[in-house]
Amino acid sequence: VAATVAATLTDENVFALLDTAYAAMIATDRMAQGKTDGAVNEFAGKSVSENAVTRSGIKSTADRLNIAPVLPDRDVIKDHAGAMRDLESKTGADFNRAYLDRAIEVRKELIDEVDDALESGGVRQEPVRKFLSEVRVSLDAARKAAEDLRAKQG
């Protein structure tokens, strides 16, 4: 997820950015499901489920509001391929720490994107603003859960 905003995000940009970011998060969480156990595996499994529901909500909300998503002119999921290769090469406790670090980083960056979209004035429809606020709450809760779990990993 891009950390800096190059231009004001429109409704169309926000939905495309969220869909792409959530697809990347789901891919990372699915990898973690296959490489972890215990509490980290539970977090990954819960993340896959919750993120899939949110991604479905992104699509249905865009459809309901007649918004055709258009990616902004920026790298939405920066370093995702490299991060996935790095994670794939790790095992055990090293993987757990790296996965949780990535989960925290991506969620923080996506929260920043949502905040920017809400504050920039580019998001025009009130239902979109409401949806983004709900997504932000969900992202923040997941970030906190990942941080709590990461603190236990050493």
mmCIF file of C-alpha atoms in Angstrom, residues 8-120:
data_model
loop_
_atom_site.group_PDB
_atom_site.id
_atom_site.type_symbol
_atom_site.label_atom_id
_atom_site.label_comp_id
_atom_site.label_asym_id
_atom_site.label_seq_id
_atom_site.Cartn_x
_atom_site.Cartn_y
_atom_site.Cartn_z
ATOM 1 C CA THR A 8 -6.598 13.522 -4.229
ATOM 2 C CA LEU A 9 -8.308 10.147 -4.207
ATOM 3 C CA THR A 10 -11.755 10.003 -5.775
ATOM 4 C CA ASP A 11 -14.540 7.592 -4.873
ATOM 5 C CA GLU A 12 -13.472 5.476 -7.857
ATOM 6 C CA ASN A 13 -9.830 5.461 -6.743
ATOM 7 C CA VAL A 14 -10.646 4.527 -3.166
ATOM 8 C CA PHE A 15 -12.637 1.448 -4.124
ATOM 9 C CA ALA A 16 -9.959 0.249 -6.557
ATOM 10 C CA LEU A 17 -7.213 0.851 -4.003
ATOM 11 C CA LEU A 18 -9.120 -0.994 -1.266
ATOM 12 C CA ASP A 19 -9.933 -3.954 -3.510
ATOM 13 C CA THR A 20 -6.315 -4.316 -4.606
ATOM 14 C CA ALA A 21 -4.947 -3.902 -1.078
ATOM 15 C CA TYR A 22 -7.375 -6.410 0.411
ATOM 16 C CA ALA A 23 -6.537 -8.954 -2.313
ATOM 17 C CA ALA A 24 -2.854 -8.590 -1.353
ATOM 18 C CA MET A 25 -3.615 -8.917 2.366
ATOM 19 C CA ILE A 26 -5.654 -12.071 1.750
ATOM 20 C CA ALA A 27 -2.792 -13.606 -0.269
ATOM 21 C CA THR A 28 -0.337 -12.883 2.559
ATOM 22 C CA ASP A 29 -2.704 -14.222 5.216
ATOM 23 C CA ARG A 30 -3.325 -17.415 3.216
ATOM 24 C CA MET A 31 0.411 -17.985 2.991
ATOM 25 C CA ALA A 32 0.618 -17.557 6.744
ATOM 26 C CA GLN A 33 -2.135 -20.120 7.280
ATOM 27 C CA GLY A 34 0.081 -22.721 5.633
ATOM 28 C CA LYS A 35 3.252 -21.782 7.480
ATOM 29 C CA THR A 36 2.107 -21.134 11.045
ATOM 30 C CA ASP A 37 0.381 -22.741 13.993
ATOM 31 C CA GLY A 38 -1.087 -21.613 17.294
ATOM 32 C CA ALA A 39 -2.056 -17.990 17.839
ATOM 33 C CA VAL A 40 -0.385 -16.712 14.652
ATOM 34 C CA ASN A 41 -2.299 -19.280 12.585
ATOM 35 C CA GLU A 42 -5.539 -18.248 14.313
ATOM 36 C CA PHE A 43 -4.810 -14.604 13.497
ATOM 37 C CA ALA A 44 -4.091 -15.483 9.845
ATOM 38 C CA GLY A 45 -7.270 -17.540 9.556
ATOM 39 C CA LYS A 46 -9.391 -14.826 11.118
ATOM 40 C CA SER A 47 -7.746 -12.256 8.846
ATOM 41 C CA VAL A 48 -8.522 -14.285 5.706
ATOM 42 C CA SER A 49 -12.181 -14.536 6.725
ATOM 43 C CA GLU A 50 -12.582 -10.920 7.806
ATOM 44 C CA ASN A 51 -10.684 -9.534 4.820
ATOM 45 C CA ALA A 52 -12.716 -11.636 2.390
ATOM 46 C CA VAL A 53 -15.931 -10.258 3.908
ATOM 47 C CA THR A 54 -14.580 -6.709 3.681
ATOM 48 C CA ARG A 55 -13.457 -7.228 0.090
ATOM 49 C CA SER A 56 -16.925 -8.506 -0.796
ATOM 50 C CA GLY A 57 -18.355 -5.398 0.907
ATOM 51 C CA ILE A 58 -16.043 -3.193 -1.135
ATOM 52 C CA LYS A 59 -17.354 -4.712 -4.355
ATOM 53 C CA SER A 60 -21.023 -4.679 -3.338
ATOM 54 C CA THR A 61 -20.854 -1.112 -2.035
ATOM 55 C CA ALA A 62 -19.207 0.105 -5.238
ATOM 56 C CA ASP A 63 -21.871 -1.707 -7.289
ATOM 57 C CA ARG A 64 -24.721 -0.352 -5.164
ATOM 58 C CA LEU A 65 -23.415 3.214 -5.528
ATOM 59 C CA ASN A 66 -22.676 2.780 -9.260
ATOM 60 C CA ILE A 67 -18.977 3.429 -8.754
ATOM 61 C CA ALA A 68 -16.612 1.923 -11.309
ATOM 62 C CA PRO A 69 -13.271 1.494 -9.506
ATOM 63 C CA VAL A 70 -10.237 3.079 -11.185
ATOM 64 C CA LEU A 71 -6.779 2.627 -9.719
ATOM 65 C CA PRO A 72 -4.995 5.878 -8.891
ATOM 66 C CA ASP A 73 -1.730 6.572 -10.666
ATOM 67 C CA ARG A 74 0.449 5.052 -7.954
ATOM 68 C CA ASP A 75 1.800 1.788 -6.647
ATOM 69 C CA VAL A 76 -1.066 0.501 -4.540
ATOM 70 C CA ILE A 77 0.694 -2.461 -2.972
ATOM 71 C CA LYS A 78 4.296 -1.338 -2.939
ATOM 72 C CA ASP A 79 6.834 -4.038 -2.343
ATOM 73 C CA HIS A 80 4.144 -6.753 -2.183
ATOM 74 C CA ALA A 81 5.938 -9.196 -4.495
ATOM 75 C CA GLY A 82 9.222 -8.700 -2.659
ATOM 76 C CA ALA A 83 7.540 -9.075 0.719
ATOM 77 C CA MET A 84 5.875 -12.305 -0.410
ATOM 78 C CA ARG A 85 9.230 -13.710 -1.627
ATOM 79 C CA ASP A 86 10.826 -12.730 1.679
ATOM 80 C CA LEU A 87 8.039 -14.369 3.671
ATOM 81 C CA GLU A 88 8.169 -17.506 1.539
ATOM 82 C CA SER A 89 11.854 -17.924 2.419
ATOM 83 C CA LYS A 90 11.233 -17.820 6.179
ATOM 84 C CA THR A 91 10.058 -20.524 8.574
ATOM 85 C CA GLY A 92 9.076 -20.891 12.208
ATOM 86 C CA ALA A 93 9.490 -17.968 14.554
ATOM 87 C CA ASP A 94 11.272 -15.910 11.870
ATOM 88 C CA PHE A 95 8.235 -16.264 9.603
ATOM 89 C CA ASN A 96 5.833 -15.403 12.427
ATOM 90 C CA ARG A 97 7.680 -12.186 13.226
ATOM 91 C CA ALA A 98 8.066 -11.160 9.573
ATOM 92 C CA TYR A 99 4.422 -11.954 8.776
ATOM 93 C CA LEU A 100 3.116 -9.986 11.739
ATOM 94 C CA ASP A 101 5.437 -7.072 10.939
ATOM 95 C CA ARG A 102 4.077 -7.052 7.377
ATOM 96 C CA ALA A 103 0.466 -7.320 8.582
ATOM 97 C CA ILE A 104 0.990 -4.330 10.884
ATOM 98 C CA GLU A 105 2.779 -2.268 8.206
ATOM 99 C CA VAL A 106 0.158 -2.880 5.505
ATOM 100 C CA ARG A 107 -2.723 -2.077 7.824
ATOM 101 C CA LYS A 108 -1.058 1.142 9.027
ATOM 102 C CA GLU A 109 -0.431 2.242 5.445
ATOM 103 C CA LEU A 110 -3.991 1.437 4.402
ATOM 104 C CA ILE A 111 -5.335 3.362 7.417
ATOM 105 C CA ASP A 112 -3.243 6.333 6.231
ATOM 106 C CA GLU A 113 -4.764 6.014 2.742
ATOM 107 C CA VAL A 114 -8.288 5.908 4.178
ATOM 108 C CA ASP A 115 -7.557 8.928 6.377
ATOM 109 C CA ASP A 116 -6.147 10.822 3.386
ATOM 110 C CA ALA A 117 -9.212 9.961 1.310
ATOM 111 C CA LEU A 118 -11.558 11.134 4.055
ATOM 112 C CA GLU A 119 -9.637 14.358 4.670
ATOM 113 C CA SER A 120 -8.785 15.340 1.077
#
